[in-house]
XYZ file of C-alpha atoms in Angstrom:
461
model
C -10.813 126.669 -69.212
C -7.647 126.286 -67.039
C -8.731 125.148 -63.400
C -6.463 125.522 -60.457
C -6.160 121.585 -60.160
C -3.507 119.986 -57.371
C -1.544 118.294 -60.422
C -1.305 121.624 -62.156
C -0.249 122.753 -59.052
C 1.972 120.181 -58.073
C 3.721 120.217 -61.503
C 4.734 123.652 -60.542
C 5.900 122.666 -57.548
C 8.644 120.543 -58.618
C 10.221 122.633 -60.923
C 10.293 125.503 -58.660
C 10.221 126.666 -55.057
C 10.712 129.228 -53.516
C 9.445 128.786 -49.993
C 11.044 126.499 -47.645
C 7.766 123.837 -46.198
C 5.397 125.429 -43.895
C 5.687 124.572 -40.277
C 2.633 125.152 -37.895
C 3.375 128.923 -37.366
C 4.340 130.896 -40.292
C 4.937 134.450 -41.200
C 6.579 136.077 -43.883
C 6.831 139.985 -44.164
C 9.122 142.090 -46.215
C 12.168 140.949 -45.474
C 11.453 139.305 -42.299
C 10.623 135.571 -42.405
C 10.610 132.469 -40.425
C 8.616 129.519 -42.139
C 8.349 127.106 -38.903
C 7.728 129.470 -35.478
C 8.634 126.948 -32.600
C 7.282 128.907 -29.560
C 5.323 132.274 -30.723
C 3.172 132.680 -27.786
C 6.226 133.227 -25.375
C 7.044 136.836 -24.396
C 10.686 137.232 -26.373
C 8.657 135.733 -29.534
C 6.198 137.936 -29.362
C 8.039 141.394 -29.082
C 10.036 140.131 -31.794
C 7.302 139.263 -33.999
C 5.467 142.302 -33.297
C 8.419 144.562 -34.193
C 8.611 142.469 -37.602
C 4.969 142.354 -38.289
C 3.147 145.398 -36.800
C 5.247 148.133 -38.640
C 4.889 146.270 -42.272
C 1.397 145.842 -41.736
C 0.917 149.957 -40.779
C 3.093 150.243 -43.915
C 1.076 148.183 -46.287
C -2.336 149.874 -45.178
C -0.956 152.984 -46.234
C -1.617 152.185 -49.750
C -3.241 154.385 -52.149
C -5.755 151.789 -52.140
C -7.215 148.855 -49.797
C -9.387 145.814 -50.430
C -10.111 143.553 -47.467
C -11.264 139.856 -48.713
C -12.960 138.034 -46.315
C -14.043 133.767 -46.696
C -15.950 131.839 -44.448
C -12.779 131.350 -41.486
C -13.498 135.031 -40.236
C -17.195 134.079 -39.453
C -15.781 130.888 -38.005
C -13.303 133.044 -35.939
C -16.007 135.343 -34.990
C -18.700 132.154 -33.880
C -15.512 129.991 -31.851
C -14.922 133.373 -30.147
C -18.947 133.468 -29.297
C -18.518 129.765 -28.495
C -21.011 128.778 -30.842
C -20.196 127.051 -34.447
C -21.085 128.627 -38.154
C -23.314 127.545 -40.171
C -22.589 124.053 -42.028
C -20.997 123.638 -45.353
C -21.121 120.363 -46.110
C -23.416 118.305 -48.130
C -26.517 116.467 -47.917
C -27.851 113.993 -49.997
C -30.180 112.024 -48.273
C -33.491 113.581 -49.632
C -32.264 113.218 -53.135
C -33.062 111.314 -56.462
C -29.841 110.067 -58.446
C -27.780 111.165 -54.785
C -24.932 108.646 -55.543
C -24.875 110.211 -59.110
C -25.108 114.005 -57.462
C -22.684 113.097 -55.142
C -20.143 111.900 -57.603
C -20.813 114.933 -59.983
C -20.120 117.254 -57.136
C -16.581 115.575 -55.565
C -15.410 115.599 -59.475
C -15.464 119.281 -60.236
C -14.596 119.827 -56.333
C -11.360 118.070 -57.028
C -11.216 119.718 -60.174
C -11.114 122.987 -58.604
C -8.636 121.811 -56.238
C -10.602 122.093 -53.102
C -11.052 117.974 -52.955
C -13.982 117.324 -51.033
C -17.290 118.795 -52.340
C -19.663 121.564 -50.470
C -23.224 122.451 -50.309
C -22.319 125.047 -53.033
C -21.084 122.666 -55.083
C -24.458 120.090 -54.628
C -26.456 122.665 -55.136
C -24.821 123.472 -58.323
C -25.004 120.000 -59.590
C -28.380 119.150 -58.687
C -29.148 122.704 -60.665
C -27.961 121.128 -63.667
C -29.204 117.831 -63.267
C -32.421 119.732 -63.194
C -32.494 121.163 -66.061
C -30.747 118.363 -68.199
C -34.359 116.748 -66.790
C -36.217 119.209 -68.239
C -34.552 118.858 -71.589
C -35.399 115.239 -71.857
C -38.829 116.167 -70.890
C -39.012 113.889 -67.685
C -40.883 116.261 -65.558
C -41.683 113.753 -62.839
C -38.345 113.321 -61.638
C -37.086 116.871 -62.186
C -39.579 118.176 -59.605
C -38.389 115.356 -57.341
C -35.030 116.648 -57.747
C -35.956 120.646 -57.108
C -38.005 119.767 -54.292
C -35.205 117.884 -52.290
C -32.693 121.077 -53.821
C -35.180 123.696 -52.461
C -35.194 122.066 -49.049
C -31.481 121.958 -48.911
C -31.326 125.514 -49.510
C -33.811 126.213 -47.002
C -32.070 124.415 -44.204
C -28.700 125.721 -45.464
C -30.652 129.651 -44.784
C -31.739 128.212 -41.749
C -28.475 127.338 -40.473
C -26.754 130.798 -41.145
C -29.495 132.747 -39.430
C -29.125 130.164 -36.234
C -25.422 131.126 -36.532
C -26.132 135.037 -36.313
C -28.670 134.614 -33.337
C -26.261 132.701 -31.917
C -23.629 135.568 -31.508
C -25.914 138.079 -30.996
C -27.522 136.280 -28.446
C -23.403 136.115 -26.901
C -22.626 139.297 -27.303
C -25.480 141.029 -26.120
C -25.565 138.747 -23.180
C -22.281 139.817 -22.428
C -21.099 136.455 -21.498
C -17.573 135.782 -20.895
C -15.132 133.146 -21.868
C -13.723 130.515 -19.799
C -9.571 129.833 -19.890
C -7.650 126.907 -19.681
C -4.910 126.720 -17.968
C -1.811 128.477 -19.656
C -4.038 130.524 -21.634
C -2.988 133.321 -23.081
C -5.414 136.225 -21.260
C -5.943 138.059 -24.927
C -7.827 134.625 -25.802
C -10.636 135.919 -23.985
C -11.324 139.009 -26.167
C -14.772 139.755 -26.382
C -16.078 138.777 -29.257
C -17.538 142.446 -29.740
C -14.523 144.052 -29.067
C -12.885 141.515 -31.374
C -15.221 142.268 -34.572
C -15.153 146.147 -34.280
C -11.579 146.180 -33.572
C -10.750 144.100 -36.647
C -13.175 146.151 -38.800
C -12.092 149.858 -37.504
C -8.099 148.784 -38.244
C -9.134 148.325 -41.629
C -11.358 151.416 -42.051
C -9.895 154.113 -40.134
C -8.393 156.031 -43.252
C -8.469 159.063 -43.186
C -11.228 160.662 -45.203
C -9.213 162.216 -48.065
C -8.209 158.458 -49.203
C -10.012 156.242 -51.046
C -12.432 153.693 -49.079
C -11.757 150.743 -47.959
C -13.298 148.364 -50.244
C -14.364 145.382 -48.181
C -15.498 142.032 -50.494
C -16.435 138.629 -48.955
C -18.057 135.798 -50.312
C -20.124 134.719 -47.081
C -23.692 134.925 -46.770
C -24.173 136.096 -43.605
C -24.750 139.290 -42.285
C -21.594 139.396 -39.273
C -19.924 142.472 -41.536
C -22.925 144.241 -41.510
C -23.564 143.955 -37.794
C -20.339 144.872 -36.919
C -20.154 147.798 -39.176
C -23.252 148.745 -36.986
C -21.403 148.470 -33.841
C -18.681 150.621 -34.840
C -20.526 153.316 -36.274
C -19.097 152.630 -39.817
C -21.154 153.340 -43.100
C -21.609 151.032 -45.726
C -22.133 152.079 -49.107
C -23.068 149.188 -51.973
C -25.224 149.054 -55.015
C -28.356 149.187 -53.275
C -30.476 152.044 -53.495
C -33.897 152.569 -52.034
C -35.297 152.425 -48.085
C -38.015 150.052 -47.714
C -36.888 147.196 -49.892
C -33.291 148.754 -51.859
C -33.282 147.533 -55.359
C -29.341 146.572 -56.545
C -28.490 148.770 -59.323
C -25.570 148.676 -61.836
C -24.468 151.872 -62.398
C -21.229 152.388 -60.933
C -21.480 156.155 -59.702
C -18.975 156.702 -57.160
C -21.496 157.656 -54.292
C -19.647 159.147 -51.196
C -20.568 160.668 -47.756
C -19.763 164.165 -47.390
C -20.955 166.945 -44.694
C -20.633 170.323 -44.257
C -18.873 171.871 -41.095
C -20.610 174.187 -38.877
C -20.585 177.768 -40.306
C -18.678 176.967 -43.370
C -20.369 177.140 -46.869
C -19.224 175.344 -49.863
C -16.165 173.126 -48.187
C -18.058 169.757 -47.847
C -15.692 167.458 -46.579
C -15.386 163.786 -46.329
C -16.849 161.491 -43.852
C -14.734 159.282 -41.411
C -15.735 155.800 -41.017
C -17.222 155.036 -44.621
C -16.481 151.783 -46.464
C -17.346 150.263 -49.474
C -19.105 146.492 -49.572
C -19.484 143.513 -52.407
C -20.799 140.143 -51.446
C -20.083 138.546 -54.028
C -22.138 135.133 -53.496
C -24.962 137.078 -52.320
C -26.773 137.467 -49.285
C -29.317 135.951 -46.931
C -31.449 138.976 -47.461
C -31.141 138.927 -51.055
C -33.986 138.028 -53.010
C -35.305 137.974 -56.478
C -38.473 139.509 -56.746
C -40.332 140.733 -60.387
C -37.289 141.389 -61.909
C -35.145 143.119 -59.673
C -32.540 142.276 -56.718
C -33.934 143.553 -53.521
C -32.826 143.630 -50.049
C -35.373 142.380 -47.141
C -35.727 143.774 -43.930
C -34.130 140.278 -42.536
C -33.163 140.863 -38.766
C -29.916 139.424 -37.969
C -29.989 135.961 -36.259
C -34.023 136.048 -37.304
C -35.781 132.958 -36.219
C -36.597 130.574 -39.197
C -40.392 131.013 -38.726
C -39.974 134.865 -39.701
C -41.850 135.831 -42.515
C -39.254 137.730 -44.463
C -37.752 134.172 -45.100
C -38.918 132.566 -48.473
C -40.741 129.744 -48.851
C -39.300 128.554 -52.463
C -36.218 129.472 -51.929
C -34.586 128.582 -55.102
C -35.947 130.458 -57.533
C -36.153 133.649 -55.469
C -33.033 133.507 -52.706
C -30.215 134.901 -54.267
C -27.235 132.657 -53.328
C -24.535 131.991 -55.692
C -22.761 128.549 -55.976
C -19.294 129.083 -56.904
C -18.477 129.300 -60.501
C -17.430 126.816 -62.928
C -17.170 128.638 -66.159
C -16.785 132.279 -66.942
C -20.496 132.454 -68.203
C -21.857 131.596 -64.721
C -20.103 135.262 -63.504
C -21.621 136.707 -66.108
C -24.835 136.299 -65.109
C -27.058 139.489 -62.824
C -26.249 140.061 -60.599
C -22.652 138.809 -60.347
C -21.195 140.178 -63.372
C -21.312 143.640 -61.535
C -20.153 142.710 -58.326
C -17.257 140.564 -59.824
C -16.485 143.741 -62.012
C -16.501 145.624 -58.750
C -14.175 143.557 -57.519
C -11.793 143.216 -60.369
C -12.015 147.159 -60.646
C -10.854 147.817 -56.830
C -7.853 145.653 -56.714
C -6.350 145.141 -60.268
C -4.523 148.615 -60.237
C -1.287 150.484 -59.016
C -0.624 150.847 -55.739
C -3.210 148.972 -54.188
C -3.195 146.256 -51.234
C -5.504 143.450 -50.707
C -5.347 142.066 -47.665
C -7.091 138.142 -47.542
C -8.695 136.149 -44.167
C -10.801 133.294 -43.603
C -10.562 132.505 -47.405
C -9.067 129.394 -48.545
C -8.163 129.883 -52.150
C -11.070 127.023 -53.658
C -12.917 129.926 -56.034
C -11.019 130.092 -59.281
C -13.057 133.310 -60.799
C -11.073 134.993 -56.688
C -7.974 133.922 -57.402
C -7.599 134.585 -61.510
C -8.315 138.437 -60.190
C -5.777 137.967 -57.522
C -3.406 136.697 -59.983
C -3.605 139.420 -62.137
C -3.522 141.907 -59.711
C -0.382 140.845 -58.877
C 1.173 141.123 -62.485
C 1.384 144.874 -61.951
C 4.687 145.721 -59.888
C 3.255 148.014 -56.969
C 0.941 145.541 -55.626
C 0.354 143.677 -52.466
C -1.068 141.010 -51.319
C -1.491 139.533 -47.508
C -2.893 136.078 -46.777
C -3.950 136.002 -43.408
C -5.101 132.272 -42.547
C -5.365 129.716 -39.552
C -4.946 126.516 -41.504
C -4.656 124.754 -44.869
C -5.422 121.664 -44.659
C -5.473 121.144 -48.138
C -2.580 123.110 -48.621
C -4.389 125.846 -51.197
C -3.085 128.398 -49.497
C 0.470 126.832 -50.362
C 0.158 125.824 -53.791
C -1.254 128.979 -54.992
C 1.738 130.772 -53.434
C 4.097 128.631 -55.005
C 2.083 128.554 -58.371
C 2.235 132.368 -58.443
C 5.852 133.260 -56.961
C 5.987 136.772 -56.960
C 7.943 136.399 -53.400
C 8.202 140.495 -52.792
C 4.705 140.876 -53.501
C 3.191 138.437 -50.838
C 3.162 138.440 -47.274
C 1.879 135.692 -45.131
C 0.394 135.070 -41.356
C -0.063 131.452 -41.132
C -1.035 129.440 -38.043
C -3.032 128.785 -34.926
C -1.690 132.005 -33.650
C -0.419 134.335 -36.459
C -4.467 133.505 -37.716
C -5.425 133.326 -34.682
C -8.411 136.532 -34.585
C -7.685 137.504 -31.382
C -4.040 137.667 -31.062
C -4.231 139.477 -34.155
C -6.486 141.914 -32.971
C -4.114 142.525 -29.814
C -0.728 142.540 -31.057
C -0.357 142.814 -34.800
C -3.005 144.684 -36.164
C -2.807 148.460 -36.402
C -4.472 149.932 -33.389
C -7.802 152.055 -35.108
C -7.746 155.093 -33.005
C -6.967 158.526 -34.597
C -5.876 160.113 -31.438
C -4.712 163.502 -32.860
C -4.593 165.170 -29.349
C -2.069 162.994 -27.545
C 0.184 163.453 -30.806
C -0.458 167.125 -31.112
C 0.773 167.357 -27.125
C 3.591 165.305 -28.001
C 4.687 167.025 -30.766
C 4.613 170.504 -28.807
C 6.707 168.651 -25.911
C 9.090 167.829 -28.072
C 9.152 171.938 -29.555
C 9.768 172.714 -25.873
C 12.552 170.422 -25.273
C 10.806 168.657 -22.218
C 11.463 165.174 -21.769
C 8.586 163.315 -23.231
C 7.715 159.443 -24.740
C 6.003 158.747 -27.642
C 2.514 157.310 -27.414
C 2.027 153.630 -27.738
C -0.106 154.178 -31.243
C 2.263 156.574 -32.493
C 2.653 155.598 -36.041
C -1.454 155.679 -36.326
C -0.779 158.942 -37.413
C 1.401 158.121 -40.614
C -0.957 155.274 -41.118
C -3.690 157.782 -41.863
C -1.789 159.838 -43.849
C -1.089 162.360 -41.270
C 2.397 162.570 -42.305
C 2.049 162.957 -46.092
């Protein structure tokens, strides 16, 4: 199987190019682009950029159909803003049998992948299979050894993701604020609250009569979810049921509708409704006599709670990214990678990408072939690339009019996204309504800051 390795990306690299190298602020949109931004927190920059930026972006969400793909840097964004960290990715291999061997196994088909240094996903993959190669050669002893030490590694790694929700509950509901340096921008001290729900409702507020925004991330925490809750937004996924919702695979496409007062037979579509697929799974996943089934897990519960498992590894359902096409294919992953291959491999449609880093080959294939048909999009929203993924996949794709790019300590910067380059999420029909009737009158008027929401939500078609 073809893996995205740095020399197959470097040998693409040097026969063609055709982006100039990366400074430490880049964007690219349309056919605006400057590939090294010297000063973009200074006033002129920023009206500039906005004017470049802002309108493309309102432009691209206007596709027939949206996918938002979120990694691990938007909970990161989210917990710095909370000042509080996320939960640990790296490895641990102190409590293991054979850890040199592990630990060798793991950085292999981590640099294979091209993400060069190995994670806890990829340890616990590799101690997975050292287990059962154990098993084969019948030596029991030291394959328990080796599921013990992998069960408590999956336990802590739980552990440390549900300390990272309390955490930013515990900020946000504390209403605590954020302290400036000197020179600080004053957007830098967003809330985070105000942060999350604006970043969420500029993706979701479509209006009704267009398809949902499909959101897909491959984090295990539950930050979506809670700010989905704080903006009123309803999530619809595979799970059906109320006390413990069993995942299901039938792909019926289930909607919200409600009927207006005193009308009969005109159901009409719900605002605020999107579509979610974790695709790694969940901390409130579990497997459970035969089925997938979502816990009642409170966000940021305390580790002694008793909804969390005790033998986490055979009943947790966390997925360690994929080496070969047979690992996706197993339940309950082939579904929600088919979900995702569904939403954003067709005309029209826009995927728009933060926080993820490019280092899951079964992601990027999809993206890849999404962008093989003509009317697609694709953003890459990140803060850094340190091991230049970001880069290489660009370069290894081309495809220069399909991709747009916000690269940078302040292009991916959460906040200043939220304040200046996002499309605002308001739907303020009444200010546009008043301004349109000024206008009819021929009275002297301006046109509201968040004018173009309106063509954004399809107002205008």
């Amino acid at each position: 199987m073809k893996m995205w390795s740095e020399s197959t990306f470097g040998a693409y690299n040097a026969k063609e190019s055709f982006m100039p190298e990366w400074g430490k602020h880049v964007y690219r949109v349309g056919s605006e682009e400057n590939f090294d931004v010297q000063t973009p927190d200074d006033t002129d920059s920023l009206k500039k950029q906005k004017k470049d930026i802002e309108p493309w972006l309102t432009a691209v969400f206007q596709s027939e159909h949206l996918a938002l793909l979120l990694g691990s840097g938007f909970t990161r964004a989210v917990a710095t803003q909370a000042c509080t960290d996320a939960s640990d990715m790296g490895c641990d291999y102190t409590k293991f049998p054979f850890a040199k061997e592990i630990e060798t196994a793991a950085n292999d088909f981590a640099k294979l992948s091209g993400r060069g240094v190995a994670n806890i996903e990829d340890q616990i993959r590799t101690a997975n299979s050292l287990s059962q190669g154990l098993k084969i050669l019948g030596k029991s002893d030291e394959r328990i050894l080796v599921e013990n030490a992998t069960n408590e590694l999956i336990k802590n790694f739980l552990y440390g993701i549900a300390q990272s929700e309390l955490n930013i509950k515990n900020y946000v509901e504390g209403n605590a604020k954020i302290k400036l340096k000197d020179n600080t921008p004053s957007w830098y001290s967003m809330e985070p609250l105000v942060m999350l729900v604006s970043f969420l409702l500029s993706f979701a507020s479509r209006t009704a009569t267009r398809e949902r925004l499909n959101i897909f991330t491959t984090n295990y925490d539950r930050l979506i979810e809670y700010g989905a809750d704080l903006a009123g937004l309803h999530i619809l996924d595979r799970f059906i049921g109320t006390l413990e919702p069993i995942f299901r695979s039938s792909r019926l496409d289930v909607d919200i509708h409600y009927n207006p007062p005193g009308i009969r037979g005109e159901p009409r579509y719900l605002e605020g409704v999107v579509r979610l697929t974790k695709l790694h799974g969940s901390l409130d996943w579990i497997y459970h006599n035969g089925f997938v089934r979502k816990i009642g897990l409170p966000f940021g519960a305390d580790e002694n709670h008793p909804a969390f498992s005790k033998d986490p590894i055979n009943t947790v359902m966390i997925y360690p990214n994929s080496a070969k096409d047979r690992e996706t294919s197993e339940y309950p992953y082939v579904e929600l990678f088919r979900d995702y291959s569904a939403a954003v491999c067709r005309p029209n449609s826009a995927l728009v990408v933060y926080g993820y880093g490019f280092g899951d080959e079964h992601i990027n294939r999809t993206i890849i072939d999404m962008l093989t048909i003509p009317s697609t999009h694709l953003i890459i929203m990140a803060y850094a690339d340190a091991e230049r993924r970001i880069r290489n996949f660009c370069e290894y794709v081309g495809r220069k009019s399909q991709i747009s790019i916000l690269f940078g300590s302040h292009f991916g910067h959460l906040p200043t996204m939220v304040e200046h380059y996002l499309p605002k999420p308001a739907i303020d029909r009444i200010t546009l309504r008043q301004v349109e009737l000024l206008k009819n009158r021929g009275w002297e008027t301006h046109q509201p800051k968040d004018s173009d929401e309106h063509e954004r939500n399809g107002e205008k078609q």
